[in-house]
């Protein structure tokens, strides 16, 4: 057992990124932060230029050849977007840009504006060509948004880098996307402790602790980015059918998985399915585990053999399935 760790922190990906190591290693931390910076520069849609923005800027005009890794990420995003009943939609960009949730100028748009943008969000209108790794958005104004999966992908790349440097015990925290490597030397039982945030707590209180070994823990929560107008809360995960934020039982959905990309995809995807369909999906996909935190103050654990959970806030009731 050890009783201290070394934490390296930088502001990247619009959040606080931290790396926790058991031995001090400034050099590796710098390699990690440089890599995250490079990947953010490729994937972001919050700046005028990136690899993804080049695709978006060419919408309705021509296809754009992208790197192998960006193509593969977009391929996976399209696959999940085309699942039957999927609320996950990587073509959601025009709505994200319209609502501006989490950014300056956020407000409820008009019905007409929403209707117009919905015409530009069909994932089938995005053509992928695996032969030359090119991508074509067939209508002017369309925009790919990889906000629901980019952090997961980046966390997996960071794990690879740490392994290449023979580091096999660490935590990568990309603001709500946590990836733990190996077993924790901090606790006798080898579990890493990952906090489950209490939604909307201004003091960052925890509802509970998720204990895992060598797993990714990714949360999609409506408290991450939101605004309130006329006593109604509007958050950042949209229903691709209505163009409004999804409305269901969930305050947050946490997925525990081996790959962080998978965790990020499915935290957003399950958020969209809602409680009953989400539970059914997970029963058919036992390699994924989840913690659903409901508006009615119930915490539901699903496929809970892959982790252990400690309830901290007794106002929540627990349920297992
Ligand atoms: P996450 O926190 O991983 O659930 O991702 C939320 C982010 O994904 C948002 O901030 C948007 O950039 C994007 N997004 C919003 N709605 C959707 C949706 N229905 N499908 C896919 N991505 C979305
Ligand atoms: Mg996600």
mmCIF file of N, CA, C and O in Angstrom, residues 74 77-83 86-92 118-128 135-139 142-144 240:
data_model
loop_
_atom_site.group_PDB
_atom_site.id
_atom_site.type_symbol
_atom_site.label_atom_id
_atom_site.label_comp_id
_atom_site.label_asym_id
_atom_site.label_seq_id
_atom_site.Cartn_x
_atom_site.Cartn_y
_atom_site.Cartn_z
ATOM 1 N N UNK A 74 -15.687 8.613 -36.191
ATOM 2 C CA UNK A 74 -16.941 9.034 -36.829
ATOM 3 C C UNK A 74 -17.747 7.811 -37.288
ATOM 4 O O UNK A 74 -18.970 7.769 -37.168
ATOM 5 N N UNK A 77 -19.484 6.559 -34.296
ATOM 6 C CA UNK A 77 -20.566 7.476 -33.920
ATOM 7 C C UNK A 77 -21.765 7.286 -34.842
ATOM 8 O O UNK A 77 -22.913 7.309 -34.401
ATOM 9 N N UNK A 78 -21.492 7.058 -36.138
ATOM 10 C CA UNK A 78 -22.610 6.868 -37.057
ATOM 11 C C UNK A 78 -23.338 5.551 -36.771
ATOM 12 O O UNK A 78 -24.563 5.489 -36.788
ATOM 13 N N UNK A 79 -22.552 4.514 -36.448
ATOM 14 C CA UNK A 79 -23.156 3.203 -36.165
ATOM 15 C C UNK A 79 -24.175 3.323 -35.020
ATOM 16 O O UNK A 79 -25.312 2.875 -35.134
ATOM 17 N N UNK A 80 -23.774 3.960 -33.917
ATOM 18 C CA UNK A 80 -24.681 4.079 -32.763
ATOM 19 C C UNK A 80 -25.854 5.005 -33.099
ATOM 20 O O UNK A 80 -26.979 4.786 -32.653
ATOM 21 N N UNK A 81 -25.593 6.009 -33.922
ATOM 22 C CA UNK A 81 -26.664 6.942 -34.296
ATOM 23 C C UNK A 81 -27.736 6.237 -35.130
ATOM 24 O O UNK A 81 -28.884 6.674 -35.150
ATOM 25 N N UNK A 82 -27.344 5.154 -35.828
ATOM 26 C CA UNK A 82 -28.304 4.469 -36.707
ATOM 27 C C UNK A 82 -28.991 3.277 -36.037
ATOM 28 O O UNK A 82 -29.826 2.622 -36.650
ATOM 29 N N UNK A 83 -28.655 2.987 -34.758
ATOM 30 C CA UNK A 83 -29.383 1.926 -34.048
ATOM 31 C C UNK A 83 -30.871 2.291 -34.047
ATOM 32 O O UNK A 83 -31.210 3.478 -33.907
ATOM 33 N N UNK A 86 -32.467 4.987 -31.516
ATOM 34 C CA UNK A 86 -31.347 5.652 -30.862
ATOM 35 C C UNK A 86 -31.605 7.148 -30.733
ATOM 36 O O UNK A 86 -31.959 7.817 -31.697
ATOM 37 N N UNK A 87 -31.424 7.664 -29.510
ATOM 38 C CA UNK A 87 -31.468 9.122 -29.324
ATOM 39 C C UNK A 87 -30.080 9.703 -29.501
ATOM 40 O O UNK A 87 -29.896 10.914 -29.465
ATOM 41 N N UNK A 88 -29.089 8.819 -29.630
ATOM 42 C CA UNK A 88 -27.726 9.274 -29.881
ATOM 43 C C UNK A 88 -27.666 9.713 -31.334
ATOM 44 O O UNK A 88 -28.091 8.991 -32.228
ATOM 45 N N UNK A 89 -27.132 10.886 -31.570
ATOM 46 C CA UNK A 89 -27.090 11.381 -32.952
ATOM 47 C C UNK A 89 -25.886 12.296 -33.133
ATOM 48 O O UNK A 89 -25.861 13.412 -32.613
ATOM 49 N N UNK A 90 -24.908 11.797 -33.872
ATOM 50 C CA UNK A 90 -23.681 12.594 -34.049
ATOM 51 C C UNK A 90 -23.868 13.747 -35.037
ATOM 52 O O UNK A 90 -22.982 14.577 -35.192
ATOM 53 N N UNK A 91 -25.055 13.796 -35.681
ATOM 54 C CA UNK A 91 -25.349 14.902 -36.588
ATOM 55 C C UNK A 91 -26.100 16.023 -35.856
ATOM 56 O O UNK A 91 -26.679 16.910 -36.483
ATOM 57 N N UNK A 92 -26.073 15.986 -34.529
ATOM 58 C CA UNK A 92 -26.871 16.898 -33.704
ATOM 59 C C UNK A 92 -26.338 18.342 -33.701
ATOM 60 O O UNK A 92 -26.985 19.249 -33.179
ATOM 61 N N UNK A 118 -33.735 20.930 -37.227
ATOM 62 C CA UNK A 118 -33.998 19.479 -37.244
ATOM 63 C C UNK A 118 -33.831 18.887 -38.647
ATOM 64 O O UNK A 118 -33.457 17.722 -38.796
ATOM 65 N N UNK A 119 -34.078 19.710 -39.664
ATOM 66 C CA UNK A 119 -33.943 19.220 -41.050
ATOM 67 C C UNK A 119 -32.491 18.902 -41.397
ATOM 68 O O UNK A 119 -32.206 18.246 -42.389
ATOM 69 N N UNK A 120 -31.578 19.414 -40.556
ATOM 70 C CA UNK A 120 -30.145 19.251 -40.867
ATOM 71 C C UNK A 120 -29.471 18.228 -39.959
ATOM 72 O O UNK A 120 -28.251 18.208 -39.833
ATOM 73 N N UNK A 121 -30.263 17.395 -39.265
ATOM 74 C CA UNK A 121 -29.660 16.501 -38.261
ATOM 75 C C UNK A 121 -29.907 15.016 -38.536
ATOM 76 O O UNK A 121 -29.880 14.203 -37.610
ATOM 77 N N UNK A 122 -30.119 14.660 -39.800
ATOM 78 C CA UNK A 122 -30.333 13.238 -40.087
ATOM 79 C C UNK A 122 -28.974 12.545 -40.288
ATOM 80 O O UNK A 122 -28.245 12.875 -41.236
ATOM 81 N N UNK A 123 -28.634 11.573 -39.402
ATOM 82 C CA UNK A 123 -27.312 10.934 -39.535
ATOM 83 C C UNK A 123 -27.143 10.186 -40.857
ATOM 84 O O UNK A 123 -26.017 9.921 -41.288
ATOM 85 N N UNK A 124 -28.270 9.875 -41.527
ATOM 86 C CA UNK A 124 -28.171 9.178 -42.822
ATOM 87 C C UNK A 124 -27.702 10.133 -43.925
ATOM 88 O O UNK A 124 -27.284 9.704 -44.996
ATOM 89 N N UNK A 125 -27.771 11.446 -43.647
ATOM 90 C CA UNK A 125 -27.305 12.430 -44.641
ATOM 91 C C UNK A 125 -25.792 12.649 -44.568
ATOM 92 O O UNK A 125 -25.277 13.592 -45.169
ATOM 93 N N UNK A 126 -25.119 11.808 -43.771
ATOM 94 C CA UNK A 126 -23.656 11.914 -43.705
ATOM 95 C C UNK A 126 -23.062 10.686 -44.389
ATOM 96 O O UNK A 126 -23.346 9.548 -43.997
ATOM 97 N N UNK A 127 -22.269 10.943 -45.425
ATOM 98 C CA UNK A 127 -21.746 9.837 -46.233
ATOM 99 C C UNK A 127 -20.282 9.594 -45.889
ATOM 100 O O UNK A 127 -19.447 10.490 -45.996
ATOM 101 N N UNK A 128 -20.006 8.354 -45.474
ATOM 102 C CA UNK A 128 -18.634 7.974 -45.120
ATOM 103 C C UNK A 128 -18.067 7.114 -46.230
ATOM 104 O O UNK A 128 -18.716 6.145 -46.665
ATOM 105 N N UNK A 135 -15.394 12.158 -45.720
ATOM 106 C CA UNK A 135 -16.707 12.341 -45.113
ATOM 107 C C UNK A 135 -17.401 13.497 -45.800
ATOM 108 O O UNK A 135 -16.784 14.539 -46.043
ATOM 109 N N UNK A 136 -18.689 13.281 -46.105
ATOM 110 C CA UNK A 136 -19.443 14.322 -46.803
ATOM 111 C C UNK A 136 -20.770 14.568 -46.094
ATOM 112 O O UNK A 136 -21.576 13.656 -45.927
ATOM 113 N N UNK A 137 -20.970 15.794 -45.664
ATOM 114 C CA UNK A 137 -22.266 16.204 -45.123
ATOM 115 C C UNK A 137 -23.057 16.739 -46.310
ATOM 116 O O UNK A 137 -22.661 17.730 -46.911
ATOM 117 N N UNK A 138 -24.151 16.035 -46.646
ATOM 118 C CA UNK A 138 -24.775 16.309 -47.948
ATOM 119 C C UNK A 138 -25.594 17.603 -47.991
ATOM 120 O O UNK A 138 -25.967 18.033 -49.065
ATOM 121 N N UNK A 139 -25.919 18.178 -46.815
ATOM 122 C CA UNK A 139 -26.710 19.430 -46.848
ATOM 123 C C UNK A 139 -25.929 20.571 -46.220
ATOM 124 O O UNK A 139 -25.306 20.381 -45.156
ATOM 125 N N UNK A 142 -25.217 21.412 -42.180
ATOM 126 C CA UNK A 142 -25.087 20.242 -41.297
ATOM 127 C C UNK A 142 -23.791 20.349 -40.491
ATOM 128 O O UNK A 142 -22.826 20.965 -40.937
ATOM 129 N N UNK A 143 -23.788 19.734 -39.297
ATOM 130 C CA UNK A 143 -22.572 19.756 -38.468
ATOM 131 C C UNK A 143 -22.451 18.471 -37.652
ATOM 132 O O UNK A 143 -23.388 18.085 -36.958
ATOM 133 N N UNK A 144 -21.291 17.859 -37.748
ATOM 134 C CA UNK A 144 -20.998 16.725 -36.868
ATOM 135 C C UNK A 144 -20.626 17.283 -35.494
ATOM 136 O O UNK A 144 -19.942 18.297 -35.394
ATOM 137 N N UNK A 240 -33.239 13.982 -30.608
ATOM 138 C CA UNK A 240 -33.128 14.293 -32.040
ATOM 139 C C UNK A 240 -34.484 14.324 -32.737
ATOM 140 O O UNK A 240 -34.576 14.792 -33.871
#
